[in-house]
PDB file of C-alpha atoms in Angstrom:
ATOM      1  CA  UNK A   1       2.591  15.906 -10.036  1.00  0.00           C
ATOM      2  CA  UNK A   2       3.713  14.901 -13.485  1.00  0.00           C
ATOM      3  CA  UNK A   3       1.078  14.640 -16.228  1.00  0.00           C
ATOM      4  CA  UNK A   4       3.054  12.045 -17.947  1.00  0.00           C
ATOM      5  CA  UNK A   5       2.121   9.573 -15.409  1.00  0.00           C
ATOM      6  CA  UNK A   6      -1.606   9.991 -15.952  1.00  0.00           C
ATOM      7  CA  UNK A   7      -0.753   9.963 -19.775  1.00  0.00           C
ATOM      8  CA  UNK A   8       0.750   6.495 -19.275  1.00  0.00           C
ATOM      9  CA  UNK A   9      -2.137   5.226 -17.378  1.00  0.00           C
ATOM     10  CA  UNK A  10      -4.658   6.413 -20.020  1.00  0.00           C
ATOM     11  CA  UNK A  11      -2.395   4.850 -22.745  1.00  0.00           C
ATOM     12  CA  UNK A  12      -2.647   1.517 -20.752  1.00  0.00           C
ATOM     13  CA  UNK A  13      -6.392   1.730 -20.693  1.00  0.00           C
ATOM     14  CA  UNK A  14      -6.487   2.226 -24.508  1.00  0.00           C
ATOM     15  CA  UNK A  15      -3.970  -0.503 -25.015  1.00  0.00           C
ATOM     16  CA  UNK A  16      -6.166  -2.773 -22.896  1.00  0.00           C
ATOM     17  CA  UNK A  17      -9.162  -2.494 -25.178  1.00  0.00           C
ATOM     18  CA  UNK A  18      -7.188  -3.192 -28.293  1.00  0.00           C
ATOM     19  CA  UNK A  19      -5.681  -6.351 -26.701  1.00  0.00           C
ATOM     20  CA  UNK A  20      -9.102  -7.591 -25.442  1.00  0.00           C
ATOM     21  CA  UNK A  21      -7.570  -8.142 -22.003  1.00  0.00           C
ATOM     22  CA  UNK A  22     -10.404  -6.603 -19.953  1.00  0.00           C
ATOM     23  CA  UNK A  23     -12.121  -3.264 -19.311  1.00  0.00           C
ATOM     24  CA  UNK A  24     -10.809   0.152 -20.375  1.00  0.00           C
ATOM     25  CA  UNK A  25      -8.750   0.798 -17.287  1.00  0.00           C
ATOM     26  CA  UNK A  26      -5.079   1.449 -16.542  1.00  0.00           C
ATOM     27  CA  UNK A  27      -2.981   2.494 -13.581  1.00  0.00           C
ATOM     28  CA  UNK A  28       0.592   3.271 -12.577  1.00  0.00           C
ATOM     29  CA  UNK A  29       2.281   3.514  -9.175  1.00  0.00           C
ATOM     30  CA  UNK A  30       4.939   6.142  -8.631  1.00  0.00           C
ATOM     31  CA  UNK A  31       7.715   6.484  -6.167  1.00  0.00           C
ATOM     32  CA  UNK A  32      10.355   9.197  -6.039  1.00  0.00           C
ATOM     33  CA  UNK A  33       9.236  10.427  -9.387  1.00  0.00           C
ATOM     34  CA  UNK A  34       9.548   7.072 -11.147  1.00  0.00           C
ATOM     35  CA  UNK A  35       6.894   4.520 -12.184  1.00  0.00           C
ATOM     36  CA  UNK A  36       7.557   1.341 -10.183  1.00  0.00           C
ATOM     37  CA  UNK A  37       4.542  -0.713 -11.391  1.00  0.00           C
ATOM     38  CA  UNK A  38       1.764  -0.830 -13.994  1.00  0.00           C
ATOM     39  CA  UNK A  39      -1.496  -2.492 -14.014  1.00  0.00           C
ATOM     40  CA  UNK A  40      -4.409  -3.076 -16.498  1.00  0.00           C
ATOM     41  CA  UNK A  41      -7.762  -4.539 -15.942  1.00  0.00           C
ATOM     42  CA  UNK A  42      -7.460  -8.193 -16.496  1.00  0.00           C
ATOM     43  CA  UNK A  43     -10.739  -9.616 -15.209  1.00  0.00           C
ATOM     44  CA  UNK A  44     -11.960 -11.385 -18.421  1.00  0.00           C
ATOM     45  CA  UNK A  45      -8.451 -12.498 -19.626  1.00  0.00           C
ATOM     46  CA  UNK A  46      -7.370 -13.949 -16.265  1.00  0.00           C
ATOM     47  CA  UNK A  47     -10.909 -15.025 -14.961  1.00  0.00           C
ATOM     48  CA  UNK A  48     -10.229 -12.891 -11.852  1.00  0.00           C
ATOM     49  CA  UNK A  49     -12.875 -10.447 -10.811  1.00  0.00           C
ATOM     50  CA  UNK A  50     -10.331  -8.758  -8.534  1.00  0.00           C
ATOM     51  CA  UNK A  51      -7.779  -7.948 -11.298  1.00  0.00           C
ATOM     52  CA  UNK A  52      -8.572  -4.388 -11.658  1.00  0.00           C
ATOM     53  CA  UNK A  53      -5.860  -2.002 -12.921  1.00  0.00           C
ATOM     54  CA  UNK A  54      -5.194  -0.571  -9.375  1.00  0.00           C
ATOM     55  CA  UNK A  55      -5.081  -4.036  -7.591  1.00  0.00           C
ATOM     56  CA  UNK A  56      -2.831  -5.434 -10.357  1.00  0.00           C
ATOM     57  CA  UNK A  57      -0.561  -2.467  -9.924  1.00  0.00           C
ATOM     58  CA  UNK A  58      -0.518  -2.581  -6.161  1.00  0.00           C
ATOM     59  CA  UNK A  59       0.397  -6.345  -6.132  1.00  0.00           C
ATOM     60  CA  UNK A  60       3.125  -5.626  -8.541  1.00  0.00           C
ATOM     61  CA  UNK A  61       4.590  -2.752  -6.689  1.00  0.00           C
ATOM     62  CA  UNK A  62       4.512  -4.639  -3.352  1.00  0.00           C
ATOM     63  CA  UNK A  63       6.156  -7.575  -5.112  1.00  0.00           C
ATOM     64  CA  UNK A  64       9.007  -5.323  -6.449  1.00  0.00           C
ATOM     65  CA  UNK A  65       9.569  -3.522  -3.211  1.00  0.00           C
ATOM     66  CA  UNK A  66       9.113  -6.724  -0.986  1.00  0.00           C
ATOM     67  CA  UNK A  67       6.696  -4.959   1.324  1.00  0.00           C
ATOM     68  CA  UNK A  68       2.995  -4.759   2.148  1.00  0.00           C
ATOM     69  CA  UNK A  69       3.028  -1.005   2.602  1.00  0.00           C
ATOM     70  CA  UNK A  70       3.163   1.527  -0.225  1.00  0.00           C
ATOM     71  CA  UNK A  71       3.640   4.626   1.999  1.00  0.00           C
ATOM     72  CA  UNK A  72       5.207   7.560  -0.021  1.00  0.00           C
ATOM     73  CA  UNK A  73       3.813   6.197  -3.329  1.00  0.00           C
ATOM     74  CA  UNK A  74       1.284   7.773  -5.428  1.00  0.00           C
ATOM     75  CA  UNK A  75      -1.205   6.033  -7.812  1.00  0.00           C
ATOM     76  CA  UNK A  76      -2.277   7.580 -11.127  1.00  0.00           C
ATOM     77  CA  UNK A  77      -5.376   5.641 -12.458  1.00  0.00           C
ATOM     78  CA  UNK A  78      -7.389   6.315 -15.586  1.00  0.00           C
ATOM     79  CA  UNK A  79     -10.632   6.126 -13.585  1.00  0.00           C
ATOM     80  CA  UNK A  80     -11.712   7.032 -10.092  1.00  0.00           C
ATOM     81  CA  UNK A  81     -11.089   3.712  -8.007  1.00  0.00           C
ATOM     82  CA  UNK A  82     -14.177   1.492  -7.328  1.00  0.00           C
ATOM     83  CA  UNK A  83     -14.892   0.652  -3.734  1.00  0.00           C
ATOM     84  CA  UNK A  84     -12.634  -2.525  -3.933  1.00  0.00           C
ATOM     85  CA  UNK A  85      -9.699  -0.519  -5.268  1.00  0.00           C
ATOM     86  CA  UNK A  86     -10.175   2.260  -3.069  1.00  0.00           C
ATOM     87  CA  UNK A  87     -10.172  -0.109  -0.180  1.00  0.00           C
ATOM     88  CA  UNK A  88      -6.959  -1.728  -1.410  1.00  0.00           C
ATOM     89  CA  UNK A  89      -5.307   1.657  -1.666  1.00  0.00           C
ATOM     90  CA  UNK A  90      -6.151   2.421   1.874  1.00  0.00           C
ATOM     91  CA  UNK A  91      -4.838  -0.921   3.123  1.00  0.00           C
ATOM     92  CA  UNK A  92      -1.656  -0.265   0.960  1.00  0.00           C
ATOM     93  CA  UNK A  93      -1.277   3.253   2.613  1.00  0.00           C
ATOM     94  CA  UNK A  94      -0.744   4.944  -0.737  1.00  0.00           C
ATOM     95  CA  UNK A  95      -0.263   8.687  -0.111  1.00  0.00           C
ATOM     96  CA  UNK A  96      -2.206  10.242  -3.023  1.00  0.00           C
ATOM     97  CA  UNK A  97      -4.641   9.367  -5.704  1.00  0.00           C
ATOM     98  CA  UNK A  98      -4.816  10.957  -9.193  1.00  0.00           C
ATOM     99  CA  UNK A  99      -7.715   9.849 -11.349  1.00  0.00           C
ATOM    100  CA  UNK A 100      -8.896  10.670 -14.794  1.00  0.00           C
ATOM    101  CA  UNK A 101     -12.590   9.434 -15.383  1.00  0.00           C
ATOM    102  CA  UNK A 102     -15.032   9.637 -12.465  1.00  0.00           C
ATOM    103  CA  UNK A 103     -17.099   6.710 -11.057  1.00  0.00           C
ATOM    104  CA  UNK A 104     -20.123   8.267 -12.757  1.00  0.00           C
ATOM    105  CA  UNK A 105     -18.383   8.042 -16.117  1.00  0.00           C
ATOM    106  CA  UNK A 106     -17.709   4.301 -15.524  1.00  0.00           C
ATOM    107  CA  UNK A 107     -21.394   3.843 -14.803  1.00  0.00           C
ATOM    108  CA  UNK A 108     -22.491   5.446 -17.962  1.00  0.00           C
ATOM    109  CA  UNK A 109     -20.545   2.832 -19.953  1.00  0.00           C
ATOM    110  CA  UNK A 110     -21.976  -0.134 -18.140  1.00  0.00           C
ATOM    111  CA  UNK A 111     -19.753  -0.660 -15.002  1.00  0.00           C
ATOM    112  CA  UNK A 112     -21.213  -1.038 -11.468  1.00  0.00           C
ATOM    113  CA  UNK A 113     -18.917   1.425  -9.660  1.00  0.00           C
ATOM    114  CA  UNK A 114     -21.563   3.938  -8.648  1.00  0.00           C
ATOM    115  CA  UNK A 115     -24.056   1.061  -7.912  1.00  0.00           C
ATOM    116  CA  UNK A 116     -21.429  -0.451  -5.441  1.00  0.00           C
ATOM    117  CA  UNK A 117     -20.833   3.007  -3.794  1.00  0.00           C
ATOM    118  CA  UNK A 118     -24.535   3.338  -3.314  1.00  0.00           C
ATOM    119  CA  UNK A 119     -24.884  -0.175  -1.617  1.00  0.00           C
ATOM    120  CA  UNK A 120     -22.119   0.626   0.715  1.00  0.00           C
ATOM    121  CA  UNK A 121     -24.266   3.627   2.009  1.00  0.00           C
ATOM    122  CA  UNK A 122     -27.238   1.379   2.677  1.00  0.00           C
ATOM    123  CA  UNK A 123     -27.694  -0.480   6.023  1.00  0.00           C
ATOM    124  CA  UNK A 124     -26.997  -4.187   5.843  1.00  0.00           C
ATOM    125  CA  UNK A 125     -30.560  -5.438   5.550  1.00  0.00           C
ATOM    126  CA  UNK A 126     -31.301  -3.001   2.725  1.00  0.00           C
ATOM    127  CA  UNK A 127     -28.331  -4.275   0.408  1.00  0.00           C
ATOM    128  CA  UNK A 128     -28.984  -6.290  -2.686  1.00  0.00           C
ATOM    129  CA  UNK A 129     -26.648  -8.962  -1.609  1.00  0.00           C
ATOM    130  CA  UNK A 130     -28.055 -10.410   1.784  1.00  0.00           C
ATOM    131  CA  UNK A 131     -25.468 -10.089   4.752  1.00  0.00           C
ATOM    132  CA  UNK A 132     -26.224 -12.392   7.489  1.00  0.00           C
ATOM    133  CA  UNK A 133     -24.307 -12.617  10.790  1.00  0.00           C
ATOM    134  CA  UNK A 134     -23.934 -16.075  12.491  1.00  0.00           C
ATOM    135  CA  UNK A 135     -21.752 -17.699  15.137  1.00  0.00           C
ATOM    136  CA  UNK A 136     -20.491 -14.352  16.476  1.00  0.00           C
ATOM    137  CA  UNK A 137     -19.222 -15.870  19.736  1.00  0.00           C
ATOM    138  CA  UNK A 138     -17.146 -18.533  18.009  1.00  0.00           C
ATOM    139  CA  UNK A 139     -15.759 -16.122  15.682  1.00  0.00           C
ATOM    140  CA  UNK A 140     -14.566 -13.895  18.436  1.00  0.00           C
ATOM    141  CA  UNK A 141     -12.322 -16.588  19.708  1.00  0.00           C
ATOM    142  CA  UNK A 142      -9.868 -15.773  16.880  1.00  0.00           C
ATOM    143  CA  UNK A 143      -9.792 -12.124  17.612  1.00  0.00           C
ATOM    144  CA  UNK A 144      -9.119 -12.809  21.326  1.00  0.00           C
ATOM    145  CA  UNK A 145      -6.335 -15.179  20.194  1.00  0.00           C
ATOM    146  CA  UNK A 146      -4.972 -12.407  17.975  1.00  0.00           C
ATOM    147  CA  UNK A 147      -5.061  -9.808  20.765  1.00  0.00           C
ATOM    148  CA  UNK A 148      -3.147 -12.196  23.095  1.00  0.00           C
ATOM    149  CA  UNK A 149      -0.394 -13.150  20.574  1.00  0.00           C
ATOM    150  CA  UNK A 150       2.650 -11.198  21.731  1.00  0.00           C
ATOM    151  CA  UNK A 151       4.609 -11.478  18.423  1.00  0.00           C
ATOM    152  CA  UNK A 152       2.054 -10.676  15.802  1.00  0.00           C
ATOM    153  CA  UNK A 153       3.111  -8.605  12.644  1.00  0.00           C
ATOM    154  CA  UNK A 154       0.848  -5.584  12.363  1.00  0.00           C
ATOM    155  CA  UNK A 155      -0.276  -4.226   9.048  1.00  0.00           C
TER     156      UNK A 155
ATOM    157  CA  UNK B   1     -27.242 -22.651   5.573  1.00  0.00           C
ATOM    158  CA  UNK B   2     -24.859 -25.005   7.090  1.00  0.00           C
ATOM    159  CA  UNK B   3     -23.053 -23.942  10.207  1.00  0.00           C
ATOM    160  CA  UNK B   4     -20.211 -26.254   9.240  1.00  0.00           C
ATOM    161  CA  UNK B   5     -19.072 -23.810   6.616  1.00  0.00           C
ATOM    162  CA  UNK B   6     -18.735 -20.999   9.097  1.00  0.00           C
ATOM    163  CA  UNK B   7     -17.069 -23.281  11.527  1.00  0.00           C
ATOM    164  CA  UNK B   8     -14.504 -24.036   8.801  1.00  0.00           C
ATOM    165  CA  UNK B   9     -13.972 -20.368   8.215  1.00  0.00           C
ATOM    166  CA  UNK B  10     -13.337 -19.654  11.983  1.00  0.00           C
ATOM    167  CA  UNK B  11     -10.994 -22.688  12.188  1.00  0.00           C
ATOM    168  CA  UNK B  12      -9.034 -21.181   9.219  1.00  0.00           C
ATOM    169  CA  UNK B  13      -8.837 -17.808  10.999  1.00  0.00           C
ATOM    170  CA  UNK B  14      -7.375 -19.503  14.126  1.00  0.00           C
ATOM    171  CA  UNK B  15      -4.939 -21.697  12.270  1.00  0.00           C
ATOM    172  CA  UNK B  16      -3.738 -18.525  10.367  1.00  0.00           C
ATOM    173  CA  UNK B  17      -2.702 -17.024  13.710  1.00  0.00           C
ATOM    174  CA  UNK B  18      -0.821 -20.110  14.673  1.00  0.00           C
ATOM    175  CA  UNK B  19       0.990 -20.053  11.471  1.00  0.00           C
ATOM    176  CA  UNK B  20       2.003 -16.417  11.499  1.00  0.00           C
ATOM    177  CA  UNK B  21       0.626 -16.073   8.022  1.00  0.00           C
ATOM    178  CA  UNK B  22      -1.315 -12.839   8.559  1.00  0.00           C
ATOM    179  CA  UNK B  23      -4.406 -11.447  10.339  1.00  0.00           C
ATOM    180  CA  UNK B  24      -7.084 -13.635  12.091  1.00  0.00           C
ATOM    181  CA  UNK B  25      -9.463 -14.048   9.133  1.00  0.00           C
ATOM    182  CA  UNK B  26     -10.525 -16.964   7.151  1.00  0.00           C
ATOM    183  CA  UNK B  27     -13.324 -17.617   4.389  1.00  0.00           C
ATOM    184  CA  UNK B  28     -14.818 -20.269   2.478  1.00  0.00           C
ATOM    185  CA  UNK B  29     -16.931 -20.298  -0.787  1.00  0.00           C
ATOM    186  CA  UNK B  30     -19.672 -22.660  -1.161  1.00  0.00           C
ATOM    187  CA  UNK B  31     -21.398 -23.870  -4.397  1.00  0.00           C
ATOM    188  CA  UNK B  32     -24.226 -26.534  -4.409  1.00  0.00           C
ATOM    189  CA  UNK B  33     -23.520 -27.329  -0.795  1.00  0.00           C
ATOM    190  CA  UNK B  34     -19.807 -27.974  -1.214  1.00  0.00           C
ATOM    191  CA  UNK B  35     -16.805 -25.784  -0.334  1.00  0.00           C
ATOM    192  CA  UNK B  36     -15.063 -25.017  -3.513  1.00  0.00           C
ATOM    193  CA  UNK B  37     -12.333 -22.590  -2.185  1.00  0.00           C
ATOM    194  CA  UNK B  38     -10.793 -21.545   1.033  1.00  0.00           C
ATOM    195  CA  UNK B  39      -8.746 -18.368   1.832  1.00  0.00           C
ATOM    196  CA  UNK B  40      -6.790 -16.885   4.695  1.00  0.00           C
ATOM    197  CA  UNK B  41      -5.383 -13.480   5.258  1.00  0.00           C
ATOM    198  CA  UNK B  42      -1.806 -13.607   3.772  1.00  0.00           C
ATOM    199  CA  UNK B  43      -0.861  -9.890   3.809  1.00  0.00           C
ATOM    200  CA  UNK B  44       2.351 -10.173   5.829  1.00  0.00           C
ATOM    201  CA  UNK B  45       3.424 -13.662   4.540  1.00  0.00           C
ATOM    202  CA  UNK B  46       2.914 -12.722   0.937  1.00  0.00           C
ATOM    203  CA  UNK B  47       3.686  -8.979   0.981  1.00  0.00           C
ATOM    204  CA  UNK B  48       0.348  -8.466  -0.517  1.00  0.00           C
ATOM    205  CA  UNK B  49      -2.034  -5.880   1.076  1.00  0.00           C
ATOM    206  CA  UNK B  50      -4.923  -7.188  -1.038  1.00  0.00           C
ATOM    207  CA  UNK B  51      -4.594 -10.798   0.107  1.00  0.00           C
ATOM    208  CA  UNK B  52      -7.523 -10.775   2.500  1.00  0.00           C
ATOM    209  CA  UNK B  53      -9.181 -14.063   3.077  1.00  0.00           C
ATOM    210  CA  UNK B  54     -12.274 -13.276   0.897  1.00  0.00           C
ATOM    211  CA  UNK B  55      -9.991 -12.056  -2.024  1.00  0.00           C
ATOM    212  CA  UNK B  56      -7.761 -15.127  -1.806  1.00  0.00           C
ATOM    213  CA  UNK B  57     -10.916 -17.371  -1.697  1.00  0.00           C
ATOM    214  CA  UNK B  58     -12.545 -15.518  -4.700  1.00  0.00           C
ATOM    215  CA  UNK B  59      -9.462 -15.748  -6.926  1.00  0.00           C
ATOM    216  CA  UNK B  60      -9.194 -19.460  -6.062  1.00  0.00           C
ATOM    217  CA  UNK B  61     -12.870 -20.217  -6.732  1.00  0.00           C
ATOM    218  CA  UNK B  62     -12.624 -18.350 -10.086  1.00  0.00           C
ATOM    219  CA  UNK B  63      -9.483 -20.201 -11.048  1.00  0.00           C
ATOM    220  CA  UNK B  64     -11.120 -23.575 -10.135  1.00  0.00           C
ATOM    221  CA  UNK B  65     -14.265 -22.929 -12.085  1.00  0.00           C
ATOM    222  CA  UNK B  66     -12.605 -21.178 -14.917  1.00  0.00           C
ATOM    223  CA  UNK B  67     -14.852 -18.036 -14.656  1.00  0.00           C
ATOM    224  CA  UNK B  68     -14.973 -14.541 -13.482  1.00  0.00           C
ATOM    225  CA  UNK B  69     -18.431 -14.812 -12.077  1.00  0.00           C
ATOM    226  CA  UNK B  70     -19.402 -16.664  -8.844  1.00  0.00           C
ATOM    227  CA  UNK B  71     -23.271 -16.435  -9.324  1.00  0.00           C
ATOM    228  CA  UNK B  72     -25.014 -18.988  -7.143  1.00  0.00           C
ATOM    229  CA  UNK B  73     -22.053 -19.074  -4.827  1.00  0.00           C
ATOM    230  CA  UNK B  74     -22.128 -18.076  -1.082  1.00  0.00           C
ATOM    231  CA  UNK B  75     -19.253 -16.941   0.945  1.00  0.00           C
ATOM    232  CA  UNK B  76     -18.780 -17.722   4.724  1.00  0.00           C
ATOM    233  CA  UNK B  77     -16.167 -15.337   6.228  1.00  0.00           C
ATOM    234  CA  UNK B  78     -15.034 -15.194   9.756  1.00  0.00           C
ATOM    235  CA  UNK B  79     -15.408 -11.469   9.839  1.00  0.00           C
ATOM    236  CA  UNK B  80     -17.690  -8.865   7.975  1.00  0.00           C
ATOM    237  CA  UNK B  81     -15.927  -8.034   4.812  1.00  0.00           C
ATOM    238  CA  UNK B  82     -13.958  -4.816   4.665  1.00  0.00           C
ATOM    239  CA  UNK B  83     -14.761  -2.402   1.805  1.00  0.00           C
ATOM    240  CA  UNK B  84     -12.170  -3.999  -0.468  1.00  0.00           C
ATOM    241  CA  UNK B  85     -13.551  -7.300   0.032  1.00  0.00           C
ATOM    242  CA  UNK B  86     -17.177  -6.274  -0.171  1.00  0.00           C
ATOM    243  CA  UNK B  87     -16.460  -4.683  -3.451  1.00  0.00           C
ATOM    244  CA  UNK B  88     -14.804  -7.908  -4.664  1.00  0.00           C
ATOM    245  CA  UNK B  89     -17.963  -9.898  -3.658  1.00  0.00           C
ATOM    246  CA  UNK B  90     -20.128  -7.460  -5.546  1.00  0.00           C
ATOM    247  CA  UNK B  91     -17.890  -7.784  -8.756  1.00  0.00           C
ATOM    248  CA  UNK B  92     -17.860 -11.544  -8.340  1.00  0.00           C
ATOM    249  CA  UNK B  93     -21.663 -11.616  -8.220  1.00  0.00           C
ATOM    250  CA  UNK B  94     -21.642 -13.855  -5.155  1.00  0.00           C
ATOM    251  CA  UNK B  95     -25.342 -14.466  -4.004  1.00  0.00           C
ATOM    252  CA  UNK B  96     -25.084 -14.336  -0.200  1.00  0.00           C
ATOM    253  CA  UNK B  97     -22.650 -13.366   2.553  1.00  0.00           C
ATOM    254  CA  UNK B  98     -22.509 -15.056   6.027  1.00  0.00           C
ATOM    255  CA  UNK B  99     -20.061 -13.434   8.451  1.00  0.00           C
ATOM    256  CA  UNK B 100     -19.126 -14.095  12.055  1.00  0.00           C
ATOM    257  CA  UNK B 101     -17.305 -10.997  13.584  1.00  0.00           C
ATOM    258  CA  UNK B 102     -18.538  -7.442  12.813  1.00  0.00           C
ATOM    259  CA  UNK B 103     -16.321  -4.678  11.198  1.00  0.00           C
ATOM    260  CA  UNK B 104     -16.615  -2.835  14.726  1.00  0.00           C
ATOM    261  CA  UNK B 105     -15.022  -6.108  16.332  1.00  0.00           C
ATOM    262  CA  UNK B 106     -12.133  -5.821  13.747  1.00  0.00           C
ATOM    263  CA  UNK B 107     -11.576  -2.182  14.661  1.00  0.00           C
ATOM    264  CA  UNK B 108     -11.457  -3.033  18.324  1.00  0.00           C
ATOM    265  CA  UNK B 109      -8.420  -5.340  17.716  1.00  0.00           C
ATOM    266  CA  UNK B 110      -6.620  -2.816  15.584  1.00  0.00           C
ATOM    267  CA  UNK B 111      -7.738  -3.216  12.020  1.00  0.00           C
ATOM    268  CA  UNK B 112      -8.985  -0.282   9.794  1.00  0.00           C
ATOM    269  CA  UNK B 113     -12.126  -1.688   8.544  1.00  0.00           C
ATOM    270  CA  UNK B 114     -14.607   0.847  10.147  1.00  0.00           C
ATOM    271  CA  UNK B 115     -12.256   3.683   9.478  1.00  0.00           C
ATOM    272  CA  UNK B 116     -12.295   2.905   5.705  1.00  0.00           C
ATOM    273  CA  UNK B 117     -16.053   2.536   5.692  1.00  0.00           C
ATOM    274  CA  UNK B 118     -16.254   6.147   7.281  1.00  0.00           C
ATOM    275  CA  UNK B 119     -13.935   7.401   4.685  1.00  0.00           C
ATOM    276  CA  UNK B 120     -16.121   6.192   1.818  1.00  0.00           C
ATOM    277  CA  UNK B 121     -18.967   8.201   3.357  1.00  0.00           C
ATOM    278  CA  UNK B 122     -16.912  11.372   3.203  1.00  0.00           C
ATOM    279  CA  UNK B 123     -16.836  13.620   0.111  1.00  0.00           C
ATOM    280  CA  UNK B 124     -13.602  13.370  -1.819  1.00  0.00           C
ATOM    281  CA  UNK B 125     -12.050  16.518  -0.516  1.00  0.00           C
ATOM    282  CA  UNK B 126     -12.600  15.415   3.090  1.00  0.00           C
ATOM    283  CA  UNK B 127     -10.808  12.190   2.873  1.00  0.00           C
ATOM    284  CA  UNK B 128      -7.449  11.431   4.334  1.00  0.00           C
ATOM    285  CA  UNK B 129      -5.913  10.249   1.166  1.00  0.00           C
ATOM    286  CA  UNK B 130      -6.202  13.217  -1.409  1.00  0.00           C
ATOM    287  CA  UNK B 131      -8.074  12.287  -4.483  1.00  0.00           C
ATOM    288  CA  UNK B 132      -7.325  14.622  -7.467  1.00  0.00           C
ATOM    289  CA  UNK B 133      -8.972  14.497 -10.749  1.00  0.00           C
ATOM    290  CA  UNK B 134      -6.899  15.421 -13.763  1.00  0.00           C
ATOM    291  CA  UNK B 135      -6.863  14.849 -17.502  1.00  0.00           C
ATOM    292  CA  UNK B 136     -10.591  14.033 -17.561  1.00  0.00           C
ATOM    293  CA  UNK B 137     -10.972  14.727 -21.413  1.00  0.00           C
ATOM    294  CA  UNK B 138      -7.927  12.431 -22.307  1.00  0.00           C
ATOM    295  CA  UNK B 139      -9.130   9.683 -19.971  1.00  0.00           C
ATOM    296  CA  UNK B 140     -12.552   9.755 -21.558  1.00  0.00           C
ATOM    297  CA  UNK B 141     -11.236   8.682 -25.000  1.00  0.00           C
ATOM    298  CA  UNK B 142     -10.722   5.113 -23.636  1.00  0.00           C
ATOM    299  CA  UNK B 143     -14.339   4.982 -22.464  1.00  0.00           C
ATOM    300  CA  UNK B 144     -15.598   6.257 -25.862  1.00  0.00           C
ATOM    301  CA  UNK B 145     -13.431   3.558 -27.560  1.00  0.00           C
ATOM    302  CA  UNK B 146     -14.888   0.821 -25.185  1.00  0.00           C
ATOM    303  CA  UNK B 147     -18.514   1.956 -26.014  1.00  0.00           C
ATOM    304  CA  UNK B 148     -17.755   1.741 -29.822  1.00  0.00           C
ATOM    305  CA  UNK B 149     -16.090  -1.660 -29.669  1.00  0.00           C
ATOM    306  CA  UNK B 150     -18.507  -4.292 -30.869  1.00  0.00           C
ATOM    307  CA  UNK B 151     -16.950  -7.448 -29.602  1.00  0.00           C
ATOM    308  CA  UNK B 152     -16.193  -6.433 -26.069  1.00  0.00           C
ATOM    309  CA  UNK B 153     -16.584  -9.051 -23.198  1.00  0.00           C
ATOM    310  CA  UNK B 154     -18.789  -7.604 -20.478  1.00  0.00           C
ATOM    311  CA  UNK B 155     -18.318  -8.520 -16.853  1.00  0.00           C
TER     312      UNK B 155
END
């Protein structure tokens, strides 16, 4: 583990404030000891609530490597990933996460990370955003079609 | 609640299998009784592990409305959102979630949704992807700079 990678993620988070691009968050993705992608929070600049530093870096790394899997890559992020970004890291199969600030630190400066983690621990009917299941039988037809498809690409 | 919106999300999920674009998932975002954005899972076609139906639809809706907040919008998704997508829905401030299949259904056909939800419930040292905190003091400098910035755009 090279501290220079985290230093770069933190530098990106500071630059992002100065540039008025979004929240104070930066991330880099490292493969074989080299940074292959960088990301900064661009939520407000790009009108994209999914444009957190980690998501931006993951999309950039996958685009560069021409793959949807970042096995054998590490992510260095200036803050503990929020649930959205942690989910993305799992889907991308990144091998290790280094983080600087904790989710609790982000909450202290007004970000919802800890609140969203708490929501995930609630049963569906107790959550702040209502979650209502409808048309289950109809929806299952697509899952059955997927199961029966012989040439599907798994991810 | 109009069942035609969920019917459209399910139709998108079925089309997506036929088109070999990605997994069997579709979503639509509705505002004032009208579909304003649609999304399908495009992970394998676009080499983007974050391109789940809900994320694609959220990005499209925000782009169309020129905003990073989808307050007063509803999402109809053919499957219960995974942790990444549920996080994105919270960040986008969507008001209500309708879903067809459950996360457990997705797991039965080979998707990691339930596994990732279980991981979130584990303490950091027990998770499958190691999460290591480093350089906390240095990372906090960006959070302090954010707090002190008078003209920041909150989201």
